[in-house]
Tab-separated table of C-alpha atoms and ligand atoms in Angstrom:
chain	number	residue	atom	x	y	z
A	1	UNK	CA	-61.492	-0.839	60.042
A	2	UNK	CA	-63.962	-3.568	60.958
A	3	UNK	CA	-66.161	-2.962	57.785
A	4	UNK	CA	-63.257	-3.683	55.440
A	5	UNK	CA	-63.416	-7.439	55.763
A	6	UNK	CA	-65.976	-8.940	53.650
A	7	UNK	CA	-67.124	-12.434	54.433
A	8	UNK	CA	-66.149	-13.432	50.891
A	9	UNK	CA	-62.729	-12.338	50.998
A	10	UNK	CA	-62.055	-15.281	53.386
A	11	UNK	CA	-62.978	-17.863	50.747
A	12	UNK	CA	-59.950	-20.124	50.077
A	13	UNK	CA	-57.973	-19.385	46.869
A	14	UNK	CA	-58.220	-21.829	44.476
A	15	UNK	CA	-54.388	-21.776	43.802
A	16	UNK	CA	-51.633	-23.977	44.785
A	17	UNK	CA	-50.268	-23.920	48.225
A	18	UNK	CA	-47.672	-21.538	49.497
A	19	UNK	CA	-44.049	-22.808	48.667
A	20	UNK	CA	-42.475	-24.148	51.599
A	21	UNK	CA	-38.730	-24.177	50.302
A	22	UNK	CA	-36.895	-20.762	50.826
A	23	UNK	CA	-35.338	-19.456	47.683
A	24	UNK	CA	-32.827	-16.750	47.929
A	25	UNK	CA	-33.969	-13.699	46.478
A	26	UNK	CA	-37.441	-14.904	45.498
A	27	UNK	CA	-39.803	-11.891	45.203
A	28	UNK	CA	-43.478	-12.549	46.019
A	29	UNK	CA	-44.837	-9.186	45.557
A	30	UNK	CA	-43.125	-6.397	43.454
A	31	UNK	CA	-44.594	-2.731	43.058
A	32	UNK	CA	-43.342	-0.648	40.291
A	33	UNK	CA	-44.003	3.117	40.429
A	34	UNK	CA	-46.999	2.634	42.586
A	35	UNK	CA	-48.726	6.036	43.215
A	36	UNK	CA	-51.971	6.481	45.192
A	37	UNK	CA	-54.384	9.262	46.052
A	38	UNK	CA	-57.302	9.879	47.959
A	39	UNK	CA	-59.136	12.660	46.232
A	40	UNK	CA	-56.430	15.119	45.258
A	41	UNK	CA	-54.387	13.947	48.298
A	42	UNK	CA	-51.198	12.160	46.536
A	43	UNK	CA	-50.283	9.871	49.426
A	44	UNK	CA	-47.963	7.324	47.856
A	45	UNK	CA	-45.206	8.534	45.413
A	46	UNK	CA	-43.502	6.143	42.830
A	47	UNK	CA	-43.062	3.491	45.198
A	48	UNK	CA	-40.926	0.574	43.841
A	49	UNK	CA	-40.571	-2.277	46.460
A	50	UNK	CA	-39.740	-5.949	46.117
A	51	UNK	CA	-41.043	-8.072	48.826
A	52	UNK	CA	-39.253	-11.386	49.401
A	53	UNK	CA	-41.169	-14.593	49.608
A	54	UNK	CA	-41.315	-16.236	52.953
A	55	UNK	CA	-39.647	-13.547	54.806
A	56	UNK	CA	-41.342	-10.806	57.080
A	57	UNK	CA	-40.879	-7.225	55.835
A	58	UNK	CA	-41.697	-4.294	58.014
A	59	UNK	CA	-43.053	-0.977	56.733
A	60	UNK	CA	-42.214	1.798	59.208
A	61	UNK	CA	-42.691	5.718	59.061
A	62	UNK	CA	-44.225	8.636	60.889
A	63	UNK	CA	-48.028	8.588	61.163
A	64	UNK	CA	-49.902	9.674	57.970
A	65	UNK	CA	-46.743	8.692	55.762
A	66	UNK	CA	-48.820	6.044	53.649
A	67	UNK	CA	-47.978	2.750	55.210
A	68	UNK	CA	-51.665	1.526	55.420
A	69	UNK	CA	-52.374	2.807	52.093
A	70	UNK	CA	-49.240	0.996	50.728
A	71	UNK	CA	-50.401	-2.416	52.036
A	72	UNK	CA	-53.986	-1.792	51.030
A	73	UNK	CA	-52.773	-1.339	47.577
A	74	UNK	CA	-51.268	-4.907	47.853
A	75	UNK	CA	-54.664	-6.754	47.862
A	76	UNK	CA	-56.778	-4.108	46.229
A	77	UNK	CA	-58.353	-2.866	49.498
A	78	UNK	CA	-57.221	0.711	48.771
A	79	UNK	CA	-59.837	1.161	45.898
A	80	UNK	CA	-62.740	0.321	48.394
A	81	UNK	CA	-62.465	3.940	49.580
A	82	UNK	CA	-64.716	5.929	47.147
A	83	UNK	CA	-62.316	8.828	46.572
A	84	UNK	CA	-59.349	6.453	46.159
A	85	UNK	CA	-57.247	5.672	43.276
A	86	UNK	CA	-53.970	4.396	42.190
A	87	UNK	CA	-51.572	3.979	39.258
A	88	UNK	CA	-48.481	2.016	38.727
A	89	UNK	CA	-48.081	-1.904	38.819
A	90	UNK	CA	-48.440	-4.644	41.840
A	91	UNK	CA	-46.897	-7.888	40.642
A	92	UNK	CA	-47.929	-10.991	42.607
A	93	UNK	CA	-45.906	-13.844	41.452
A	94	UNK	CA	-45.166	-11.923	38.408
A	95	UNK	CA	-48.789	-10.987	37.259
A	96	UNK	CA	-50.327	-7.500	37.730
A	97	UNK	CA	-52.991	-7.478	40.126
A	98	UNK	CA	-54.363	-4.128	38.619
A	99	UNK	CA	-54.853	-5.821	35.180
A	100	UNK	CA	-58.248	-5.377	33.779
A	101	UNK	CA	-60.114	-8.300	34.440
A	102	UNK	CA	-58.364	-9.747	37.577
A	103	UNK	CA	-60.887	-10.180	40.368
A	104	UNK	CA	-60.062	-8.113	43.453
A	105	UNK	CA	-61.859	-10.772	45.695
A	106	UNK	CA	-59.482	-13.607	44.426
A	107	UNK	CA	-56.795	-11.173	45.135
A	108	UNK	CA	-57.829	-10.538	48.591
A	109	UNK	CA	-58.020	-14.269	49.307
A	110	UNK	CA	-54.540	-14.829	48.286
A	111	UNK	CA	-53.298	-11.779	50.105
A	112	UNK	CA	-54.917	-11.894	53.542
A	113	UNK	CA	-55.170	-9.012	55.924
A	114	UNK	CA	-55.096	-8.408	59.679
A	115	UNK	CA	-55.898	-5.151	61.016
A	116	UNK	CA	-55.111	-3.086	64.048
A	117	UNK	CA	-58.060	-3.657	66.076
A	118	UNK	CA	-59.161	-7.544	66.528
A	119	UNK	CA	-62.421	-7.728	64.548
A	120	UNK	CA	-63.669	-11.311	65.070
A	121	UNK	CA	-67.334	-11.771	63.400
A	122	UNK	CA	-69.169	-10.812	66.337
A	123	UNK	CA	-72.067	-13.356	66.148
A	124	UNK	CA	-69.860	-16.363	65.407
A	125	UNK	CA	-68.277	-18.945	67.887
A	126	UNK	CA	-64.430	-19.318	67.734
A	127	UNK	CA	-64.913	-22.386	65.580
A	128	UNK	CA	-67.040	-20.568	63.108
A	129	UNK	CA	-64.911	-17.596	63.093
A	130	UNK	CA	-61.886	-19.801	61.743
A	131	UNK	CA	-64.111	-22.115	59.535
A	132	UNK	CA	-66.196	-19.015	57.992
A	133	UNK	CA	-64.309	-18.847	54.894
A	134	UNK	CA	-63.946	-22.592	54.263
A	135	UNK	CA	-67.596	-22.998	54.690
A	136	UNK	CA	-68.305	-20.061	52.469
A	137	UNK	CA	-66.289	-22.036	49.823
A	138	UNK	CA	-68.909	-24.973	50.098
A	139	UNK	CA	-66.699	-26.915	52.268
A	140	UNK	CA	-69.394	-29.421	54.366
A	141	UNK	CA	-67.176	-32.304	55.437
A	142	UNK	CA	-66.758	-31.839	59.374
A	143	UNK	CA	-63.451	-33.977	59.410
A	144	UNK	CA	-61.913	-31.407	57.027
A	145	UNK	CA	-63.411	-28.462	58.862
A	146	UNK	CA	-62.203	-29.690	62.281
A	147	UNK	CA	-58.922	-30.639	60.798
A	148	UNK	CA	-58.490	-27.064	59.196
A	149	UNK	CA	-59.704	-25.333	62.348
A	150	UNK	CA	-57.364	-26.912	64.472
A	151	UNK	CA	-54.521	-26.553	62.179
A	152	UNK	CA	-54.961	-22.818	61.837
A	153	UNK	CA	-55.393	-22.401	65.465
A	154	UNK	CA	-52.205	-23.877	66.156
A	155	UNK	CA	-50.408	-22.099	63.762
A	156	UNK	CA	-51.773	-18.856	65.598
A	157	UNK	CA	-50.590	-20.287	68.730
A	158	UNK	CA	-54.184	-20.309	70.182
A	159	UNK	CA	-55.297	-24.020	69.946
A	160	UNK	CA	-54.239	-24.764	73.360
A	161	UNK	CA	-56.019	-22.002	75.064
A	162	UNK	CA	-59.374	-22.496	73.241
A	163	UNK	CA	-59.569	-26.046	72.353
A	164	UNK	CA	-62.009	-26.675	75.135
A	165	UNK	CA	-64.023	-23.586	74.217
A	166	UNK	CA	-64.647	-23.680	70.582
A	167	UNK	CA	-68.298	-22.925	70.911
A	168	UNK	CA	-67.700	-19.836	72.981
A	169	UNK	CA	-68.268	-16.456	71.403
A	170	UNK	CA	-65.215	-15.229	69.354
A	171	UNK	CA	-65.574	-11.979	71.028
A	172	UNK	CA	-65.415	-13.504	74.590
A	173	UNK	CA	-61.909	-14.215	74.220
A	174	UNK	CA	-59.129	-11.582	75.532
A	175	UNK	CA	-57.920	-8.920	73.226
A	176	UNK	CA	-54.756	-10.770	72.403
A	177	UNK	CA	-56.671	-13.939	71.837
A	178	UNK	CA	-59.006	-12.282	69.608
A	179	UNK	CA	-56.147	-10.984	67.609
A	180	UNK	CA	-54.663	-14.278	67.406
A	181	UNK	CA	-58.217	-15.585	66.328
A	182	UNK	CA	-58.178	-13.196	63.407
A	183	UNK	CA	-54.788	-14.287	62.557
A	184	UNK	CA	-56.177	-17.995	62.536
A	185	UNK	CA	-59.157	-16.840	60.352
A	186	UNK	CA	-56.789	-15.271	57.911
A	187	UNK	CA	-54.565	-18.191	57.891
A	188	UNK	CA	-57.473	-20.820	57.471
A	189	UNK	CA	-57.997	-20.206	53.858
A	190	UNK	CA	-54.373	-20.682	53.186
A	191	UNK	CA	-53.364	-17.098	51.550
A	192	UNK	CA	-49.911	-16.776	50.166
A	193	UNK	CA	-49.277	-13.295	51.567
A	194	UNK	CA	-50.326	-11.972	55.173
A	195	UNK	CA	-50.591	-8.229	55.384
A	196	UNK	CA	-50.597	-6.971	59.135
A	197	UNK	CA	-51.432	-3.387	59.916
A	198	UNK	CA	-50.212	-2.590	63.390
A	199	UNK	CA	-51.504	-5.768	64.475
A	200	UNK	CA	-50.319	-5.332	68.258
A	201	UNK	CA	-51.085	-1.539	68.652
A	202	UNK	CA	-54.371	-2.383	70.834
A	203	UNK	CA	-52.250	-5.019	72.782
A	204	UNK	CA	-50.472	-5.201	76.300
A	205	UNK	CA	-46.804	-6.497	75.920
A	206	UNK	CA	-47.387	-9.876	76.857
A	207	UNK	CA	-50.155	-10.378	73.985
A	208	UNK	CA	-47.568	-8.437	71.594
A	209	UNK	CA	-44.830	-11.062	72.511
A	210	UNK	CA	-47.226	-13.952	71.374
A	211	UNK	CA	-48.036	-12.188	68.185
A	212	UNK	CA	-44.413	-11.403	67.446
A	213	UNK	CA	-43.501	-14.958	68.046
A	214	UNK	CA	-46.122	-16.331	65.832
A	215	UNK	CA	-45.078	-13.949	62.934
A	216	UNK	CA	-41.417	-15.488	63.371
A	217	UNK	CA	-42.949	-18.890	63.124
A	218	UNK	CA	-45.363	-18.309	60.313
A	219	UNK	CA	-42.914	-16.704	57.991
A	220	UNK	CA	-41.383	-20.142	57.262
A	221	UNK	CA	-44.407	-20.575	54.990
A	222	UNK	CA	-45.871	-17.254	54.561
A	223	UNK	CA	-44.814	-13.897	53.211
A	224	UNK	CA	-45.618	-11.305	55.841
A	225	UNK	CA	-45.780	-7.788	55.595
A	226	UNK	CA	-46.033	-5.780	58.729
A	227	UNK	CA	-46.780	-2.239	59.394
A	228	UNK	CA	-45.504	-0.956	62.719
A	229	UNK	CA	-44.888	2.252	64.349
A	230	UNK	CA	-42.847	0.308	67.022
A	231	UNK	CA	-39.249	0.167	65.742
A	232	UNK	CA	-38.291	-2.431	68.285
A	233	UNK	CA	-40.980	-4.736	67.118
A	234	UNK	CA	-39.857	-4.046	63.336
A	235	UNK	CA	-36.202	-5.045	64.530
A	236	UNK	CA	-37.594	-8.291	66.502
A	237	UNK	CA	-39.925	-9.712	63.632
A	238	UNK	CA	-38.576	-8.491	60.256
A	239	UNK	CA	-35.868	-9.493	58.021
A	240	UNK	CA	-36.347	-6.496	55.753
A	241	UNK	CA	-37.556	-2.932	56.505
A	242	UNK	CA	-38.844	-0.310	54.347
A	243	UNK	CA	-38.947	3.280	55.630
A	244	UNK	CA	-41.524	5.476	54.168
A	245	UNK	CA	-41.699	9.283	54.682
A	246	UNK	CA	-44.400	11.612	53.180
A	247	UNK	CA	-45.434	8.807	50.792
A	248	UNK	CA	-41.937	7.975	49.416
A	249	UNK	CA	-39.680	5.262	49.834
A	250	UNK	CA	-36.670	6.735	51.762
A	251	UNK	CA	-34.562	3.448	52.469
A	252	UNK	CA	-35.310	-0.210	52.091
A	253	UNK	CA	-32.791	-3.035	53.178
A	254	UNK	CA	-32.109	-5.596	55.770
A	255	UNK	CA	-33.631	-4.954	58.973
A	256	UNK	CA	-30.307	-5.322	60.946
A	257	UNK	CA	-28.201	-2.996	58.442
A	258	UNK	CA	-31.241	-0.328	58.152
A	259	UNK	CA	-31.415	-0.238	62.165
A	260	UNK	CA	-27.617	-0.197	62.648
A	261	UNK	CA	-26.308	1.440	59.689
A	262	UNK	CA	-28.875	3.628	57.943
A	263	UNK	CA	-27.765	4.939	54.804
A	264	UNK	CA	-30.107	8.120	54.655
A	265	UNK	CA	-29.900	10.870	57.085
A	266	UNK	CA	-33.803	11.083	57.278
A	267	UNK	CA	-33.883	7.286	58.206
A	268	UNK	CA	-31.494	7.992	61.264
A	269	UNK	CA	-33.210	11.166	62.209
A	270	UNK	CA	-36.383	8.808	62.406
A	271	UNK	CA	-34.865	6.030	64.125
A	272	UNK	CA	-33.179	8.156	66.885
A	273	UNK	CA	-36.495	10.035	67.439
A	274	UNK	CA	-35.549	13.270	65.972
A	275	UNK	CA	-38.940	13.409	64.595
A	276	UNK	CA	-42.524	11.582	63.785
B	301	ADP	N1	-60.029	6.913	54.198
B	301	ADP	C1	-59.366	8.041	53.916
B	301	ADP	N2	-59.748	8.911	53.299
B	301	ADP	C2	-59.152	10.207	52.990
B	301	ADP	N3	-57.835	10.195	53.062
B	301	ADP	C3	-57.201	9.161	53.832
B	301	ADP	C4	-58.020	7.872	54.037
B	301	ADP	N4	-57.080	7.257	54.823
B	301	ADP	C5	-56.078	7.727	54.861
B	301	ADP	N5	-55.809	8.963	54.138
B	301	ADP	C6	-54.708	9.788	54.284
B	301	ADP	O1	-53.803	9.178	53.437
B	301	ADP	C7	-52.489	9.592	53.975
B	301	ADP	C8	-51.914	8.411	54.417
B	301	ADP	O2	-52.486	7.755	55.373
B	301	ADP	P1	-52.145	6.234	55.921
B	301	ADP	O3	-51.934	5.289	54.775
B	301	ADP	O4	-53.289	5.816	56.903
B	301	ADP	O5	-50.800	6.657	56.759
B	301	ADP	P2	-50.096	5.541	57.943
B	301	ADP	O6	-50.774	4.129	57.831
B	301	ADP	O7	-48.711	5.752	57.465
B	301	ADP	O8	-50.423	6.292	59.355
B	301	ADP	C9	-52.615	10.549	55.159
B	301	ADP	O9	-52.654	11.731	54.741
B	301	ADP	C10	-54.286	10.241	55.671
B	301	ADP	O10	-54.791	11.450	56.032
B	302	MG	MG1	-51.914	3.266	59.532
């Protein structure tokens, strides 16, 4: 997954800052009849999901059901795989990101991604990992960079642990710190949506708890979509949950009601560990 991240994807978007006010039922991302393939393998089938702004939405379902593919369609990363294609609509703030002429790099700046395995830029310091995107965009003012690095590391709950070690290599940090560094790096360019693909699967329970705490904190300002195979985690961090099975959306609703009162038998069977 490391190769998925291009340095230019981190350039800040020249768009307005994320909305801070929570507005009821405001959707940040809406998919309509989204279908995706790898070659002839039809992996997403007519997914229509509306994702609420400034909330955390969890995507759950058995391995191979299409969770990663789904979120990779939300920032045009799916098409980076040569055999991949998709049809349907993905609206970001009401405009279709798949319309001809839309630059995928711009979309990836507005919709950031955090991967399963922490992937800091290996040759860079902690500071430069976070500042990379801003520097790439031409920011040279040290005071501006310093402030942005501190703010992003604070948002990622990492500042206190690394403020004395900003010149150390990013890869010298512990696994959990590296993942928070990657989150700080994603936040530094002020995206509007953060996609997280099983961000804790390589981490121990303490490191996981810190990431969950930070997700709960950043969703005040950002729209978060998190793929997780850990149902307790979905219950702890998300406001809404979508359950996918064999590329189809089986059930989608408020996390508490989906977990406590699933409407579909398939959801109930999954939640009670009867398959997958
Ligand atoms: N790079 C790829 N090339 C070909 N097939 C892929 C690729 N990535 C995923 N797939 C296939 O797409 C389907 C959905 O995979 P994925 O979205 O990774 O599921 P999940 O994240 O839920 O485990 C699976 O059948 C998987 O084998
Ligand atoms: Mg996956």
